[in-house]
Amino acid sequence: MQPIFKQYNQGQAELFPQRLDDYIGENDPVRLVNQVVDELDLNSVIQSYKGGGTSSFCPRMMIKVLFYAYMRNIYSCRKIEAALSENVHFLWLSGKQFPDFRTINDFRSKRLKHQIHNIFSKVVMMLVELGYVSLDVQYIDGTKIESAANRYTFVWRKSVEKNKLKLEAKVGNIIKQIEKGIQDDNRADDQTPTPINSKILKEKIKELNTNEKPSREEKKQVKELVKHQAKLEEYERHLDTLGARNSYSKTDPDATFMRMKEDHMGNGQLKPAYNVQISTEDQFITNFGIYQNPGDTSTFNDYIDSFEEKYDRQSLEIVADSGYGSEQNYDYMESKGISNYVKFSYFHKEQKKPFKNNPFLTDNLFYNPKGDFFVCPMGQKMELIGRSQRLSDRGNSSEISLYQAKRCEGCPLRGLCHKAKGDRIIEINHNLRRHKNIARENLTSERGLMHRSRRPIEPEAVFGQIKSNRKFNRFRLRGLDGVAVEFGLISIALNLSKMVKKAIIETIADQNALILSVENLILNAEIEIRNWTSKVFDNSFSLSAI
């Protein structure tokens, strides 16, 4: 028998045009993207257009394309441009319009530059209305994502300050030589160089150039000063860009060199990166922030404020690891009325027997709050001898109380207790001690145990989705604003993907419930039929007996 093939004609013409959405399933994620963006208030984005000139692509269409592209793990503008002419889903979203990669990139990096947080919060509020999140709890964690900067164009604070100091000494020596008219350097080796900046040096060079009859050596020295002025200006620009940081990249000045866990060399190499903080609830991202400092502790207060700015409210509970457990952060949560489930250093260690059974540790010494004294393992009072203020690396002040034992000499436990020459002195931060007691009580409660079990599968699972499953492990835009746009888009895409999965699960659950309901109806009907049949049979049997 001859095989039969379906008709194939590439040049076939059709009388009526087909609709693109005929090729898209009813439950396809692209329909959710389309519906969500249609419901968003985008007046702030639309108002950023000046008007006049040629027509622009509809911002609502551009946002739909970007959202769906990030859902499909397409982050390159050139690949998005290709998808707009190859993929039926993109063709339907764009209405068969074809913005090129430059237009897409300009819209993403410029139009969304100051709008991404606003759009993100509106998407989250949709999740709240649908009942997916409540915003009552935040599971907070941070990760480092590599910048688009060149990895080897670095500037280090210590190197700049060291070279600047040497240059200032050299400039001071040259000026001194010119003023005294001698060739030798009279500055002593141990003499501290006078601080000098580029403006003072510029004025000094201008003053030296007014000399009517400079010698050949003076001309040479002034020429050398001009070179040093340019270098001094360069060092000052570096320090100004650094601010409070210790490093930055020349190709992305906002990026700071951080130690990356995901280094391909496996040795924790320093790379230009950003510290990304997120809050999650049921693995939906409810807030995010981009920071330049590698530590999580110092980002906390500003990050909590950003949540309040987005939603005009604050969470009731915050859950985080020990990287956020500082006195200042505990104070801040207390001032906001937030129940904290934030671990502190040694939280897990103090739960173990070696820690609990060590009577010499400061944390295990008995404290009498009324008399304000501690008791050492030998029963000796350790009384208050003074208080002091201590500043942290970030400039936060803490009050430290000092307690000292009176007679440690001759104590049989002294070798186990301390190794100081005199009597033992302990330093106590009573405010931090109080916060630790509250945090310990919260974390060991029934609700605290629930939060502790959920925290590893909340933000950490989301970071795994972003970095491993979606292959988003390096930014493509540069600068804090550009990085915020990119991470905002990937966060929205992740939330929309989660919405699709939730909707599918709910649909399946509804279908199963409907099937179960129908099965129950059928079963009840069968039972009723059996009962009716049985009654009919009994009646007929009775009649035959009569």
CSV table of C-alpha atoms in Angstrom, one decimal, residues 171-494:
chain,number,residue,atom,x,y,z
A,171,VAL,CA,55.2,66.8,46.4
A,172,GLY,CA,56.1,68.4,49.8
A,173,ASN,CA,59.8,67.7,49.3
A,174,ILE,CA,59.7,69.2,45.8
A,175,ILE,CA,57.9,72.3,47.0
A,176,LYS,CA,60.4,72.6,49.9
A,177,GLN,CA,63.3,72.3,47.5
A,178,ILE,CA,61.9,75.0,45.2
A,179,GLU,CA,61.2,77.4,48.1
A,180,LYS,CA,64.7,77.0,49.6
A,181,GLY,CA,66.5,76.8,46.2
A,182,ILE,CA,68.4,73.7,47.0
A,183,GLN,CA,68.8,70.3,45.4
A,184,ASP,CA,68.9,68.1,48.5
A,185,ASP,CA,66.0,66.9,50.5
A,186,ASN,CA,66.2,68.2,54.0
A,187,ARG,CA,63.1,66.3,55.3
A,188,ALA,CA,63.9,63.8,58.0
A,189,ASP,CA,62.9,60.2,57.2
A,190,ASP,CA,60.6,60.0,60.2
A,191,GLN,CA,58.9,63.4,59.6
A,192,THR,CA,55.2,63.2,58.8
A,193,PRO,CA,54.4,64.7,55.3
A,194,THR,CA,52.1,67.6,55.3
A,195,PRO,CA,48.6,66.7,53.9
A,196,ILE,CA,48.0,68.3,50.5
A,197,ASN,CA,45.2,68.1,48.0
A,198,SER,CA,45.0,68.8,44.3
A,199,LYS,CA,43.5,72.3,44.7
A,200,ILE,CA,46.2,73.5,47.1
A,201,LEU,CA,48.8,72.0,44.7
A,202,LYS,CA,47.2,73.8,41.7
A,203,GLU,CA,47.4,77.1,43.5
A,204,LYS,CA,51.0,76.5,44.5
A,205,ILE,CA,52.0,75.7,40.9
A,206,LYS,CA,50.2,78.9,39.7
A,207,GLU,CA,52.2,80.8,42.3
A,208,LEU,CA,55.5,79.2,41.3
A,209,ASN,CA,54.8,80.0,37.6
A,210,THR,CA,54.7,83.7,38.4
A,211,ASN,CA,58.5,83.7,39.1
A,212,GLU,CA,60.0,85.9,36.5
A,213,LYS,CA,63.4,84.2,36.3
A,214,PRO,CA,63.1,80.5,37.3
A,215,SER,CA,66.2,78.3,37.0
A,216,ARG,CA,66.3,75.3,34.8
A,217,GLU,CA,66.0,73.0,37.8
A,218,GLU,CA,62.9,74.9,39.1
A,219,LYS,CA,61.3,74.6,35.7
A,220,LYS,CA,61.9,70.9,35.8
A,221,GLN,CA,60.5,70.6,39.3
A,222,VAL,CA,57.4,72.6,38.4
A,223,LYS,CA,56.8,70.4,35.4
A,224,GLU,CA,57.1,67.4,37.7
A,225,LEU,CA,54.5,69.0,40.1
A,226,VAL,CA,52.0,69.3,37.2
A,227,LYS,CA,52.3,65.5,36.6
A,228,HIS,CA,51.9,64.8,40.3
A,229,GLN,CA,48.8,67.1,40.4
A,230,ALA,CA,47.1,64.9,37.8
A,231,LYS,CA,47.9,61.8,39.8
A,232,LEU,CA,46.7,63.4,43.0
A,233,GLU,CA,43.4,64.3,41.4
A,234,GLU,CA,43.1,60.6,40.3
A,235,TYR,CA,43.6,59.4,43.8
A,236,GLU,CA,41.0,61.8,45.2
A,237,ARG,CA,38.5,60.6,42.6
A,238,HIS,CA,39.1,57.1,43.7
A,239,LEU,CA,38.6,57.9,47.3
A,240,ASP,CA,35.4,59.9,46.5
A,241,THR,CA,34.0,56.9,44.5
A,242,LEU,CA,35.0,54.5,47.3
A,243,GLY,CA,33.1,56.4,50.0
A,244,ALA,CA,32.9,54.0,52.9
A,245,ARG,CA,33.8,50.9,50.8
A,246,ASN,CA,37.2,49.2,50.6
A,247,SER,CA,37.1,48.5,46.9
A,248,TYR,CA,35.3,49.1,43.6
A,249,SER,CA,35.5,48.2,39.9
A,250,LYS,CA,36.6,50.7,37.3
A,251,THR,CA,34.1,49.3,34.7
A,252,ASP,CA,31.2,49.4,37.2
A,253,PRO,CA,32.0,51.9,40.0
A,254,ASP,CA,28.9,50.9,42.0
A,255,ALA,CA,30.1,47.3,42.3
A,256,THR,CA,32.2,46.2,45.3
A,257,PHE,CA,34.7,43.3,45.3
A,258,MET,CA,33.2,40.4,47.4
A,259,ARG,CA,34.1,36.9,48.1
A,260,MET,CA,31.9,34.6,46.0
A,261,LYS,CA,30.8,31.1,47.1
A,262,GLU,CA,29.9,30.1,43.6
A,263,ASP,CA,33.4,30.7,42.3
A,264,HIS,CA,34.3,28.3,39.4
A,265,MET,CA,37.8,28.0,40.8
A,266,GLY,CA,36.4,26.8,44.1
A,267,ASN,CA,38.7,29.0,46.2
A,268,GLY,CA,36.4,31.9,47.1
A,269,GLN,CA,37.8,34.4,44.6
A,270,LEU,CA,37.0,38.1,45.0
A,271,LYS,CA,34.8,39.4,42.2
A,272,PRO,CA,32.9,42.7,41.6
A,273,ALA,CA,29.4,42.0,42.9
A,274,TYR,CA,26.3,43.3,44.7
A,275,ASN,CA,24.7,42.1,47.9
A,276,VAL,CA,21.1,41.2,47.1
A,277,GLN,CA,18.6,41.1,50.0
A,278,ILE,CA,15.1,39.5,49.6
A,279,SER,CA,12.0,38.8,51.7
A,280,THR,CA,9.9,35.8,50.9
A,281,GLU,CA,6.5,34.4,52.1
A,282,ASP,CA,5.5,31.0,50.8
A,283,GLN,CA,8.4,31.4,48.4
A,284,PHE,CA,6.9,34.5,46.8
A,285,ILE,CA,9.4,37.4,46.8
A,286,THR,CA,7.7,40.3,48.7
A,287,ASN,CA,10.7,42.7,48.9
A,288,PHE,CA,14.2,43.1,47.5
A,289,GLY,CA,17.1,45.5,47.9
A,290,ILE,CA,20.5,46.0,46.3
A,291,TYR,CA,23.5,46.9,48.5
A,292,GLN,CA,27.2,47.6,48.0
A,293,ASN,CA,28.5,46.4,51.3
A,294,PRO,CA,29.1,42.6,51.6
A,295,GLY,CA,27.8,42.2,55.2
A,296,ASP,CA,24.2,41.5,55.9
A,297,THR,CA,24.1,43.1,59.3
A,298,SER,CA,24.4,46.7,58.2
A,299,THR,CA,21.8,46.5,55.5
A,300,PHE,CA,19.0,45.5,57.8
A,301,ASN,CA,17.5,48.8,59.0
A,302,ASP,CA,17.5,50.4,55.5
A,303,TYR,CA,16.0,47.2,54.1
A,304,ILE,CA,13.2,47.1,56.6
A,305,ASP,CA,12.4,50.7,55.9
A,306,SER,CA,12.1,49.9,52.1
A,307,PHE,CA,9.4,47.3,52.9
A,308,GLU,CA,7.4,49.9,54.8
A,309,GLU,CA,7.8,52.4,51.9
A,310,LYS,CA,6.5,49.9,49.4
A,311,TYR,CA,3.4,48.8,51.3
A,312,ASP,CA,2.8,51.6,53.9
A,313,ARG,CA,2.8,48.9,56.6
A,314,GLN,CA,5.3,46.7,58.4
A,315,SER,CA,5.4,43.0,59.0
A,316,LEU,CA,4.4,41.5,62.3
A,317,GLU,CA,7.2,38.9,62.3
A,318,ILE,CA,10.7,38.7,60.9
A,319,VAL,CA,12.7,35.5,60.5
A,320,ALA,CA,16.4,35.6,59.7
A,321,ASP,CA,19.7,33.9,60.4
A,322,SER,CA,22.5,35.0,62.8
A,323,GLY,CA,24.0,37.3,60.2
A,324,TYR,CA,21.4,39.9,61.2
A,325,GLY,CA,21.5,39.4,64.9
A,326,SER,CA,23.1,42.6,66.2
A,327,GLU,CA,22.1,44.9,69.1
A,328,GLN,CA,21.1,47.8,66.7
A,329,ASN,CA,18.9,45.5,64.6
A,330,TYR,CA,17.2,44.1,67.7
A,331,ASP,CA,16.6,47.7,68.9
A,332,TYR,CA,15.2,48.7,65.5
A,333,MET,CA,12.7,45.8,65.4
A,334,GLU,CA,11.7,46.5,69.0
A,335,SER,CA,11.0,50.2,68.1
A,336,LYS,CA,8.8,49.0,65.1
A,337,GLY,CA,6.9,46.6,67.3
A,338,ILE,CA,8.1,43.6,65.2
A,339,SER,CA,8.3,40.1,66.8
A,340,ASN,CA,11.8,39.0,66.0
A,341,TYR,CA,12.8,35.4,65.2
A,342,VAL,CA,16.4,36.4,64.3
A,343,LYS,CA,19.2,34.2,65.5
A,344,PHE,CA,22.3,35.6,67.2
A,345,SER,CA,25.9,34.4,67.2
A,346,TYR,CA,26.4,31.1,69.2
A,347,PHE,CA,22.7,30.5,69.3
A,348,HIS,CA,23.2,26.9,68.1
A,349,LYS,CA,26.4,26.5,70.0
A,350,GLU,CA,24.8,27.4,73.4
A,351,GLN,CA,22.2,24.6,72.9
A,352,LYS,CA,25.0,22.0,73.1
A,353,LYS,CA,26.2,20.3,76.3
A,354,PRO,CA,29.8,21.6,76.3
A,355,PHE,CA,28.5,25.1,76.3
A,356,LYS,CA,25.8,24.6,78.9
A,357,ASN,CA,28.1,22.6,81.2
A,358,ASN,CA,30.9,25.2,81.2
A,359,PRO,CA,30.4,27.2,84.4
A,360,PHE,CA,33.2,29.6,83.6
A,361,LEU,CA,31.7,31.2,80.5
A,362,THR,CA,30.4,34.7,81.0
A,363,ASP,CA,26.9,33.7,79.6
A,364,ASN,CA,26.6,31.0,82.3
A,365,LEU,CA,27.5,33.2,85.3
A,366,PHE,CA,24.7,33.9,87.7
A,367,TYR,CA,23.5,37.6,87.6
A,368,ASN,CA,21.6,39.3,90.4
A,369,PRO,CA,19.7,42.2,88.8
A,370,LYS,CA,18.7,43.8,92.1
A,371,GLY,CA,22.3,44.0,93.4
A,372,ASP,CA,23.8,44.4,89.9
A,373,PHE,CA,26.5,41.8,90.4
A,374,PHE,CA,27.6,38.5,89.0
A,375,VAL,CA,28.7,35.4,90.9
A,376,CYS,CA,31.8,33.5,89.8
A,377,PRO,CA,32.0,29.7,90.0
A,378,MET,CA,33.6,29.9,93.4
A,379,GLY,CA,30.7,32.0,94.8
A,380,GLN,CA,32.6,35.3,94.8
A,381,LYS,CA,30.8,38.5,93.9
A,382,MET,CA,31.9,40.3,90.7
A,383,GLU,CA,30.8,43.9,91.3
A,384,LEU,CA,30.3,46.8,88.9
A,385,ILE,CA,33.5,48.9,88.5
A,386,GLY,CA,32.5,51.2,85.6
A,387,ARG,CA,30.8,51.7,82.3
A,388,SER,CA,32.0,52.8,78.9
A,389,GLN,CA,30.7,53.5,75.4
A,390,ARG,CA,31.9,51.4,72.5
A,391,LEU,CA,31.6,52.2,68.9
A,392,SER,CA,31.1,49.4,66.3
A,393,ASP,CA,32.7,49.5,62.8
A,394,ARG,CA,29.5,51.1,61.5
A,395,GLY,CA,29.5,53.8,64.1
A,396,ASN,CA,26.8,52.4,66.4
A,397,SER,CA,27.3,53.1,70.1
A,398,SER,CA,26.8,50.4,72.8
A,399,GLU,CA,27.1,50.7,76.6
A,400,ILE,CA,29.4,48.2,78.2
A,401,SER,CA,29.4,47.5,81.9
A,402,LEU,CA,32.6,46.2,83.6
A,403,TYR,CA,32.5,43.7,86.5
A,404,GLN,CA,35.5,42.6,88.5
A,405,ALA,CA,36.1,39.9,91.1
A,406,LYS,CA,37.9,41.0,94.3
A,407,ARG,CA,40.2,38.1,95.2
A,408,CYS,CA,41.2,35.7,92.4
A,409,GLU,CA,44.7,35.1,93.9
A,410,GLY,CA,44.9,31.7,95.4
A,411,CYS,CA,41.7,30.5,93.9
A,412,PRO,CA,42.0,26.8,92.9
A,413,LEU,CA,39.8,27.3,89.8
A,414,ARG,CA,41.7,30.3,88.5
A,415,GLY,CA,43.5,28.3,85.8
A,416,LEU,CA,40.1,27.2,84.4
A,417,CYS,CA,38.4,30.5,84.9
A,418,HIS,CA,40.8,33.1,83.3
A,419,LYS,CA,44.4,33.7,82.4
A,420,ALA,CA,44.7,37.4,83.2
A,421,LYS,CA,47.4,38.5,85.7
A,422,GLY,CA,45.0,40.3,88.0
A,423,ASP,CA,41.5,39.7,89.1
A,424,ARG,CA,39.0,38.6,86.4
A,425,ILE,CA,37.1,41.4,84.6
A,426,ILE,CA,34.1,40.7,82.4
A,427,GLU,CA,32.4,43.0,79.9
A,428,ILE,CA,28.6,42.9,79.7
A,429,ASN,CA,26.3,44.5,77.2
A,430,HIS,CA,23.0,44.4,79.2
A,431,ASN,CA,20.9,45.6,76.3
A,432,LEU,CA,22.2,43.0,74.0
A,433,ARG,CA,21.9,40.4,76.7
A,434,ARG,CA,18.2,41.3,77.1
A,435,HIS,CA,17.6,41.1,73.4
A,436,LYS,CA,19.2,37.7,73.2
A,437,ASN,CA,16.9,36.4,76.0
A,438,ILE,CA,13.9,37.6,74.0
A,439,ALA,CA,15.2,36.1,70.7
A,440,ARG,CA,16.0,32.8,72.5
A,441,GLU,CA,12.5,32.6,74.0
A,442,ASN,CA,10.9,33.3,70.6
A,443,LEU,CA,13.1,30.9,68.7
A,444,THR,CA,12.6,28.0,71.1
A,445,SER,CA,8.8,28.5,71.2
A,446,GLU,CA,6.4,26.4,69.2
A,447,ARG,CA,6.0,29.1,66.6
A,448,GLY,CA,9.7,29.8,66.6
A,449,LEU,CA,10.4,26.1,65.8
A,450,MET,CA,7.9,26.3,62.9
A,451,HIS,CA,9.7,29.4,61.5
A,452,ARG,CA,13.1,27.9,62.0
A,453,SER,CA,12.0,24.8,60.0
A,454,ARG,CA,10.6,27.0,57.2
A,455,ARG,CA,13.4,29.5,56.9
A,456,PRO,CA,15.8,27.2,55.0
A,457,ILE,CA,13.2,26.4,52.4
A,458,GLU,CA,12.0,30.0,52.0
A,459,PRO,CA,14.6,32.5,50.7
A,460,GLU,CA,17.4,29.9,50.2
A,461,ALA,CA,15.1,27.9,47.9
A,462,VAL,CA,14.2,31.1,46.0
A,463,PHE,CA,17.9,31.9,45.5
A,464,GLY,CA,18.4,28.3,44.3
A,465,GLN,CA,15.6,28.9,41.7
A,466,ILE,CA,17.1,32.1,40.5
A,467,LYS,CA,20.8,31.0,40.3
A,468,SER,CA,20.6,27.3,39.4
A,469,ASN,CA,17.3,26.7,37.7
A,470,ARG,CA,17.0,30.1,35.9
A,471,LYS,CA,20.8,30.5,35.4
A,472,PHE,CA,20.6,34.1,36.6
A,473,ASN,CA,24.0,34.3,38.3
A,474,ARG,CA,25.5,37.5,36.8
A,475,PHE,CA,23.9,40.9,36.1
A,476,ARG,CA,24.0,42.4,32.6
A,477,LEU,CA,23.3,46.0,33.4
A,478,ARG,CA,25.7,48.2,35.5
A,479,GLY,CA,25.1,50.5,38.4
A,480,LEU,CA,22.8,50.3,41.3
A,481,ASP,CA,19.7,51.4,39.3
A,482,GLY,CA,20.4,49.0,36.4
A,483,VAL,CA,21.0,46.1,38.7
A,484,ALA,CA,17.7,46.9,40.6
A,485,VAL,CA,15.8,46.8,37.3
A,486,GLU,CA,17.2,43.4,36.4
A,487,PHE,CA,16.5,41.9,39.8
A,488,GLY,CA,13.1,43.4,39.9
A,489,LEU,CA,12.2,41.8,36.6
A,490,ILE,CA,13.5,38.4,37.7
A,491,SER,CA,11.6,38.7,41.0
A,492,ILE,CA,8.3,39.5,39.2
A,493,ALA,CA,8.9,36.7,36.7
A,494,LEU,CA,9.5,34.2,39.6
